[in-house]
PDB file of C-alpha atoms in Angstrom:
ATOM      1  CA  MET A1017      64.307  -5.312   4.334  1.00  0.00           C
ATOM      2  CA  PRO A1018      63.669  -6.138   7.991  1.00  0.00           C
ATOM      3  CA  SER A1019      66.459  -6.336  10.499  1.00  0.00           C
ATOM      4  CA  PHE A1020      67.510  -9.638  11.992  1.00  0.00           C
ATOM      5  CA  HIS A1021      68.830  -9.360  15.520  1.00  0.00           C
ATOM      6  CA  GLY A1022      69.537 -13.019  16.211  1.00  0.00           C
ATOM      7  CA  SER A1023      72.798 -14.430  17.450  1.00  0.00           C
ATOM      8  CA  CYS A1024      73.817 -17.707  18.945  1.00  0.00           C
ATOM      9  CA  ALA A1025      76.710 -19.144  20.893  1.00  0.00           C
ATOM     10  CA  HIS A1026      78.524 -22.244  19.681  1.00  0.00           C
ATOM     11  CA  ASP A1027      77.295 -25.384  21.401  1.00  0.00           C
ATOM     12  CA  HIS A1028      80.803 -26.679  22.039  1.00  0.00           C
ATOM     13  CA  ASP A1029      84.209 -25.391  23.030  1.00  0.00           C
ATOM     14  CA  CYS A1030      86.181 -24.525  19.910  1.00  0.00           C
ATOM     15  CA  GLU A1031      89.381 -24.616  21.893  1.00  0.00           C
ATOM     16  CA  ALA A1032      88.791 -28.323  22.543  1.00  0.00           C
ATOM     17  CA  GLN A1033      87.247 -29.075  19.136  1.00  0.00           C
ATOM     18  CA  ASP A1034      88.644 -27.840  15.838  1.00  0.00           C
ATOM     19  CA  CYS A1035      86.309 -25.251  14.305  1.00  0.00           C
ATOM     20  CA  SER A1036      88.661 -24.235  11.512  1.00  0.00           C
ATOM     21  CA  SER A1037      86.801 -26.114   8.778  1.00  0.00           C
ATOM     22  CA  ALA A1038      83.529 -24.381   9.653  1.00  0.00           C
ATOM     23  CA  TRP A1039      85.120 -20.945   9.318  1.00  0.00           C
ATOM     24  CA  SER A1040      87.316 -21.592   6.283  1.00  0.00           C
ATOM     25  CA  LEU A1041      85.739 -19.268   3.711  1.00  0.00           C
ATOM     26  CA  TYR A1042      88.576 -16.802   4.274  1.00  0.00           C
ATOM     27  CA  GLN A1043      90.543 -19.039   1.877  1.00  0.00           C
ATOM     28  CA  HIS A1044      88.185 -18.007  -0.923  1.00  0.00           C
ATOM     29  CA  ILE A1045      88.419 -14.257  -0.319  1.00  0.00           C
ATOM     30  CA  ASP A1046      90.216 -12.339  -3.059  1.00  0.00           C
ATOM     31  CA  THR A1047      92.362 -10.677  -0.409  1.00  0.00           C
ATOM     32  CA  GLN A1048      94.214  -8.229  -2.637  1.00  0.00           C
ATOM     33  CA  ARG A1049      90.911  -6.691  -3.707  1.00  0.00           C
ATOM     34  CA  VAL A1050      89.498  -6.266  -0.195  1.00  0.00           C
ATOM     35  CA  ARG A1051      89.123  -2.572   0.601  1.00  0.00           C
ATOM     36  CA  CYS A1052      87.685  -0.425   3.368  1.00  0.00           C
ATOM     37  CA  LEU A1053      86.448   3.135   3.661  1.00  0.00           C
ATOM     38  CA  ASN A1054      87.614   5.123   6.703  1.00  0.00           C
ATOM     39  CA  GLU A1055      90.329   2.702   7.804  1.00  0.00           C
ATOM     40  CA  ALA A1056      93.129   4.416   9.716  1.00  0.00           C
ATOM     41  CA  VAL A1057      95.855   2.340   8.033  1.00  0.00           C
ATOM     42  CA  GLU A1058      95.382   1.544   4.373  1.00  0.00           C
ATOM     43  CA  GLY A1059      95.185  -2.191   3.723  1.00  0.00           C
ATOM     44  CA  SER A1060      94.672  -3.157   7.365  1.00  0.00           C
ATOM     45  CA  CYS A1061      91.205  -4.482   6.486  1.00  0.00           C
ATOM     46  CA  ARG A1062      92.861  -7.463   4.802  1.00  0.00           C
ATOM     47  CA  LYS A1063      94.409  -8.622   8.076  1.00  0.00           C
ATOM     48  CA  VAL A1064      91.133  -9.455   9.854  1.00  0.00           C
ATOM     49  CA  PHE A1065      90.287 -12.381   7.545  1.00  0.00           C
ATOM     50  CA  LYS A1066      92.462 -15.197   8.848  1.00  0.00           C
ATOM     51  CA  PRO A1067      92.363 -18.798  10.083  1.00  0.00           C
ATOM     52  CA  TRP A1068      90.217 -19.605  13.093  1.00  0.00           C
ATOM     53  CA  HIS A1069      93.171 -20.496  15.304  1.00  0.00           C
ATOM     54  CA  LEU A1070      94.607 -16.997  14.758  1.00  0.00           C
ATOM     55  CA  ARG A1071      91.381 -15.160  15.571  1.00  0.00           C
ATOM     56  CA  LEU A1072      92.603 -13.922  18.973  1.00  0.00           C
ATOM     57  CA  GLU A1073      95.697 -12.182  17.607  1.00  0.00           C
ATOM     58  CA  THR A1074      95.393  -8.533  18.617  1.00  0.00           C
ATOM     59  CA  SER A1075      98.683  -6.893  17.682  1.00  0.00           C
ATOM     60  CA  SER A1076      98.474  -3.513  15.968  1.00  0.00           C
ATOM     61  CA  GLY A1077      99.532  -5.050  12.666  1.00  0.00           C
ATOM     62  CA  THR A1078      96.666  -7.543  12.585  1.00  0.00           C
ATOM     63  CA  GLN A1079      93.660  -5.346  13.357  1.00  0.00           C
ATOM     64  CA  LEU A1080      91.443  -2.863  11.554  1.00  0.00           C
ATOM     65  CA  ASP A1081      90.901   0.572  13.124  1.00  0.00           C
ATOM     66  CA  SER A1082      88.677   3.378  11.934  1.00  0.00           C
ATOM     67  CA  GLU A1083      89.887   6.947  11.866  1.00  0.00           C
ATOM     68  CA  GLU A1084      89.915   8.753  15.218  1.00  0.00           C
ATOM     69  CA  ASP A1085      86.547  10.279  16.207  1.00  0.00           C
ATOM     70  CA  ASP A1086      84.800   8.526  13.314  1.00  0.00           C
ATOM     71  CA  PRO A1087      83.718   4.950  14.139  1.00  0.00           C
ATOM     72  CA  GLU A1088      82.139   4.096  10.782  1.00  0.00           C
ATOM     73  CA  LEU A1089      83.661   1.398   8.556  1.00  0.00           C
ATOM     74  CA  LEU A1090      82.596  -0.022   5.189  1.00  0.00           C
ATOM     75  CA  LEU A1091      84.409  -3.106   3.865  1.00  0.00           C
ATOM     76  CA  HIS A1092      84.141  -4.546   0.374  1.00  0.00           C
ATOM     77  CA  VAL A1093      84.980  -8.268   0.353  1.00  0.00           C
ATOM     78  CA  PRO A1094      85.145 -10.103  -3.014  1.00  0.00           C
ATOM     79  CA  PHE A1095      85.399 -13.887  -3.309  1.00  0.00           C
ATOM     80  CA  ASP A1096      87.231 -15.892  -5.961  1.00  0.00           C
ATOM     81  CA  GLY A1097      84.010 -17.705  -6.821  1.00  0.00           C
ATOM     82  CA  ALA A1098      80.418 -18.074  -5.666  1.00  0.00           C
ATOM     83  CA  VAL A1099      79.669 -18.856  -2.019  1.00  0.00           C
ATOM     84  CA  LYS A1100      76.647 -19.551   0.135  1.00  0.00           C
ATOM     85  CA  LEU A1101      76.889 -17.755   3.483  1.00  0.00           C
ATOM     86  CA  THR A1102      75.222 -19.081   6.625  1.00  0.00           C
ATOM     87  CA  GLY A1103      76.863 -17.186   9.481  1.00  0.00           C
ATOM     88  CA  ILE A1104      79.273 -14.455  10.515  1.00  0.00           C
ATOM     89  CA  THR A1105      81.232 -13.715  13.672  1.00  0.00           C
ATOM     90  CA  VAL A1106      82.981 -10.433  14.449  1.00  0.00           C
ATOM     91  CA  ILE A1107      85.600  -9.895  17.139  1.00  0.00           C
ATOM     92  CA  GLY A1108      86.089  -6.272  18.084  1.00  0.00           C
ATOM     93  CA  GLY A1109      88.265  -4.172  20.322  1.00  0.00           C
ATOM     94  CA  PRO A1110      87.886  -3.545  24.069  1.00  0.00           C
ATOM     95  CA  ASP A1111      86.694  -0.450  25.931  1.00  0.00           C
ATOM     96  CA  GLY A1112      83.742   0.286  23.672  1.00  0.00           C
ATOM     97  CA  ALA A1113      85.680  -0.077  20.394  1.00  0.00           C
ATOM     98  CA  SER A1114      83.753  -3.139  19.167  1.00  0.00           C
ATOM     99  CA  PRO A1115      81.221  -2.464  16.409  1.00  0.00           C
ATOM    100  CA  SER A1116      77.666  -2.382  17.732  1.00  0.00           C
ATOM    101  CA  LYS A1117      75.798  -2.818  14.458  1.00  0.00           C
ATOM    102  CA  LEU A1118      76.383  -4.576  11.147  1.00  0.00           C
ATOM    103  CA  LYS A1119      74.631  -4.190   7.808  1.00  0.00           C
ATOM    104  CA  VAL A1120      75.445  -6.555   4.936  1.00  0.00           C
ATOM    105  CA  TYR A1121      74.990  -6.080   1.194  1.00  0.00           C
ATOM    106  CA  ILE A1122      75.804  -8.566  -1.568  1.00  0.00           C
ATOM    107  CA  ASN A1123      77.137  -8.440  -5.127  1.00  0.00           C
ATOM    108  CA  ARG A1124      77.714  -4.683  -5.221  1.00  0.00           C
ATOM    109  CA  ASP A1125      80.859  -2.857  -6.287  1.00  0.00           C
ATOM    110  CA  ASP A1126      79.678   0.740  -6.015  1.00  0.00           C
ATOM    111  CA  LEU A1127      78.887   1.366  -2.348  1.00  0.00           C
ATOM    112  CA  ASP A1128      80.037   4.273  -0.222  1.00  0.00           C
ATOM    113  CA  PHE A1129      78.748   5.847   2.977  1.00  0.00           C
ATOM    114  CA  ALA A1130      76.259   8.050   1.136  1.00  0.00           C
ATOM    115  CA  THR A1131      74.822   5.068  -0.746  1.00  0.00           C
ATOM    116  CA  VAL A1132      74.375   2.783   2.257  1.00  0.00           C
ATOM    117  CA  ALA A1133      72.684   5.562   4.229  1.00  0.00           C
ATOM    118  CA  ASP A1134      69.592   5.081   2.045  1.00  0.00           C
ATOM    119  CA  LEU A1135      70.012   1.518   0.767  1.00  0.00           C
ATOM    120  CA  PRO A1136      68.206  -1.286   2.645  1.00  0.00           C
ATOM    121  CA  ALA A1137      70.602  -4.015   3.735  1.00  0.00           C
ATOM    122  CA  VAL A1138      70.113  -7.637   2.769  1.00  0.00           C
ATOM    123  CA  GLN A1139      70.400  -8.360   6.490  1.00  0.00           C
ATOM    124  CA  GLU A1140      71.468  -6.422   9.577  1.00  0.00           C
ATOM    125  CA  TRP A1141      72.231  -7.150  13.212  1.00  0.00           C
ATOM    126  CA  GLU A1142      72.637  -5.450  16.547  1.00  0.00           C
ATOM    127  CA  LEU A1143      76.002  -6.878  17.597  1.00  0.00           C
ATOM    128  CA  LEU A1144      77.235  -7.950  21.002  1.00  0.00           C
ATOM    129  CA  GLU A1145      80.731  -7.332  22.307  1.00  0.00           C
ATOM    130  CA  ASN A1146      82.456 -10.540  21.295  1.00  0.00           C
ATOM    131  CA  TYR A1147      86.060 -11.098  22.340  1.00  0.00           C
ATOM    132  CA  SER A1148      86.460 -14.830  21.636  1.00  0.00           C
ATOM    133  CA  GLY A1149      84.462 -15.498  18.467  1.00  0.00           C
ATOM    134  CA  GLN A1150      81.967 -17.700  20.289  1.00  0.00           C
ATOM    135  CA  ILE A1151      79.007 -15.543  19.208  1.00  0.00           C
ATOM    136  CA  GLU A1152      77.733 -16.326  15.726  1.00  0.00           C
ATOM    137  CA  HIS A1153      75.163 -14.275  13.839  1.00  0.00           C
ATOM    138  CA  PRO A1154      73.120 -16.538  11.534  1.00  0.00           C
ATOM    139  CA  MET A1155      72.494 -15.411   7.971  1.00  0.00           C
ATOM    140  CA  HIS A1156      69.382 -16.135   5.913  1.00  0.00           C
ATOM    141  CA  ALA A1157      70.801 -18.799   3.601  1.00  0.00           C
ATOM    142  CA  ALA A1158      68.204 -18.150   0.895  1.00  0.00           C
ATOM    143  CA  LYS A1159      69.353 -14.534   0.641  1.00  0.00           C
ATOM    144  CA  PHE A1160      73.051 -15.355   0.650  1.00  0.00           C
ATOM    145  CA  SER A1161      73.374 -17.919  -2.156  1.00  0.00           C
ATOM    146  CA  GLY A1162      75.378 -17.182  -5.284  1.00  0.00           C
ATOM    147  CA  VAL A1163      77.374 -14.487  -3.513  1.00  0.00           C
ATOM    148  CA  HIS A1164      80.466 -13.166  -5.302  1.00  0.00           C
ATOM    149  CA  SER A1165      81.096 -10.237  -2.947  1.00  0.00           C
ATOM    150  CA  ILE A1166      79.772  -8.801   0.288  1.00  0.00           C
ATOM    151  CA  ASP A1167      79.944  -5.331   1.772  1.00  0.00           C
ATOM    152  CA  LEU A1168      80.068  -5.056   5.559  1.00  0.00           C
ATOM    153  CA  HIS A1169      78.921  -1.739   7.013  1.00  0.00           C
ATOM    154  CA  PHE A1170      79.730  -1.035  10.657  1.00  0.00           C
ATOM    155  CA  PRO A1171      77.975   2.294  11.352  1.00  0.00           C
ATOM    156  CA  ALA A1172      78.702   2.580  15.082  1.00  0.00           C
ATOM    157  CA  ASN A1173      80.425   1.088  18.116  1.00  0.00           C
ATOM    158  CA  PHE A1174      79.851   0.953  21.876  1.00  0.00           C
ATOM    159  CA  GLY A1175      81.047   4.478  22.569  1.00  0.00           C
ATOM    160  CA  ALA A1176      84.772   4.603  21.796  1.00  0.00           C
ATOM    161  CA  ALA A1177      86.391   7.280  19.636  1.00  0.00           C
ATOM    162  CA  ARG A1178      87.240   4.711  16.989  1.00  0.00           C
ATOM    163  CA  THR A1179      86.073   1.239  15.971  1.00  0.00           C
ATOM    164  CA  THR A1180      88.435  -1.734  16.141  1.00  0.00           C
ATOM    165  CA  VAL A1181      87.897  -5.094  14.426  1.00  0.00           C
ATOM    166  CA  THR A1182      90.408  -7.894  14.947  1.00  0.00           C
ATOM    167  CA  PHE A1183      88.667 -10.841  13.255  1.00  0.00           C
ATOM    168  CA  ILE A1184      85.808 -11.487  10.848  1.00  0.00           C
ATOM    169  CA  GLY A1185      84.814 -15.116  10.343  1.00  0.00           C
ATOM    170  CA  LEU A1186      82.479 -16.302   7.613  1.00  0.00           C
ATOM    171  CA  ARG A1187      80.652 -19.617   7.728  1.00  0.00           C
ATOM    172  CA  GLY A1188      79.232 -21.225   4.611  1.00  0.00           C
ATOM    173  CA  GLU A1189      80.005 -23.171   1.471  1.00  0.00           C
ATOM    174  CA  PHE A1190      82.167 -22.478  -1.536  1.00  0.00           C
ATOM    175  CA  THR A1191      80.121 -23.435  -4.583  1.00  0.00           C
ATOM    176  CA  GLU A1192      82.050 -22.543  -7.739  1.00  0.00           C
ATOM    177  CA  ARG A1193      84.914 -20.553  -9.150  1.00  0.00           C
ATOM    178  CA  LYS A1194      84.357 -17.551 -11.355  1.00  0.00           C
ATOM    179  CA  ARG A1195      84.186 -18.466 -15.006  1.00  0.00           C
ATOM    180  CA  GLN A1196      87.483 -17.896 -16.683  1.00  0.00           C
ATOM    181  CA  ALA A1197      87.689 -15.910 -19.908  1.00  0.00           C
ATOM    182  CA  VAL A1198      86.448 -18.022 -22.765  1.00  0.00           C
ATOM    183  CA  GLU A1199      89.245 -19.120 -25.045  1.00  0.00           C
ATOM    184  CA  ALA A1200      88.381 -19.974 -28.611  1.00  0.00           C
ATOM    185  CA  VAL A1201      90.361 -22.852 -30.030  1.00  0.00           C
ATOM    186  CA  TYR A1202      90.534 -23.150 -33.784  1.00  0.00           C
ATOM    187  CA  GLU A1203      90.641 -26.651 -35.157  1.00  0.00           C
ATOM    188  CA  SER A1204      91.012 -27.129 -38.895  1.00  0.00           C
ATOM    189  CA  LYS A1205      88.986 -29.868 -40.436  1.00  0.00           C
ATOM    190  CA  PRO A1206      90.797 -32.067 -42.993  1.00  0.00           C
ATOM    191  CA  MET A1207      89.837 -31.557 -46.590  1.00  0.00           C
ATOM    192  CA  PRO A1208      87.858 -34.459 -48.044  1.00  0.00           C
ATOM    193  CA  GLN A1209      89.513 -36.595 -50.692  1.00  0.00           C
ATOM    194  CA  ALA A1210      88.620 -35.785 -54.288  1.00  0.00           C
ATOM    195  CA  SER A1211      86.598 -38.381 -56.147  1.00  0.00           C
ATOM    196  CA  THR A1212      84.653 -38.652 -59.334  1.00  0.00           C
ATOM    197  CA  ASP A1213      81.408 -38.946 -57.364  1.00  0.00           C
ATOM    198  CA  HIS A1214      81.730 -35.953 -55.027  1.00  0.00           C
ATOM    199  CA  LYS A1215      82.798 -32.414 -55.731  1.00  0.00           C
ATOM    200  CA  VAL A1216      85.412 -30.999 -53.368  1.00  0.00           C
ATOM    201  CA  PRO A1217      84.139 -27.762 -51.750  1.00  0.00           C
ATOM    202  CA  GLU A1218      86.168 -24.709 -52.634  1.00  0.00           C
ATOM    203  CA  GLN A1219      86.325 -23.738 -48.957  1.00  0.00           C
ATOM    204  CA  GLN A1220      85.991 -26.053 -46.023  1.00  0.00           C
ATOM    205  CA  GLY A1221      84.341 -24.626 -42.878  1.00  0.00           C
ATOM    206  CA  ALA A1222      86.321 -24.378 -39.688  1.00  0.00           C
ATOM    207  CA  GLY A1223      85.000 -25.656 -36.401  1.00  0.00           C
ATOM    208  CA  TRP A1224      85.154 -23.638 -33.127  1.00  0.00           C
ATOM    209  CA  ASN A1225      85.329 -25.325 -29.788  1.00  0.00           C
ATOM    210  CA  LEU A1226      84.807 -23.214 -26.676  1.00  0.00           C
ATOM    211  CA  GLY A1227      86.997 -24.211 -23.785  1.00  0.00           C
ATOM    212  CA  MET A1228      86.933 -22.902 -20.219  1.00  0.00           C
TER     213      MET A1228
END
């Protein structure tokens, strides 16, 4: 699929106007199942999905770093339901550590670096160094509807020995929760009264109601 290199800056100051509702999809990420290949500290990938007002936190415990001398990262991000994605913003590290490219895949659970090397992305961008979150990369809404998981591939950065990501914001709409396991509820039907006109069946059928 063709690349999409577009980006746009917000048309207002998010410090003066609350942008938290626009970037609230982090609440629907199944955080405990987020994982990342080539992260220097296991589980650190979960720390970059956070509320908008915390996006500028840059302490070592709240950022994602790749392994030294290997800038590539591949995150798997599942949601707790279906979402429609319309935009993404990525805040990276200073001194060339910000990711310079992003490829996105949807509804896959089997990706690794070898797979994405040959697999066309649903959409991809050439990123800009973005230290405040003011740069948004629009997503093709028609391609990002009914999304239950996304994979974010950062293949390179701006020249540093490792890639650093401190915040990933997702804009869009939460549409539905995953269907829960179907529970069958057995309800016995009362036996009809005996009469001289009607024969009582030897076995009365049972009804099954499916509940969510």
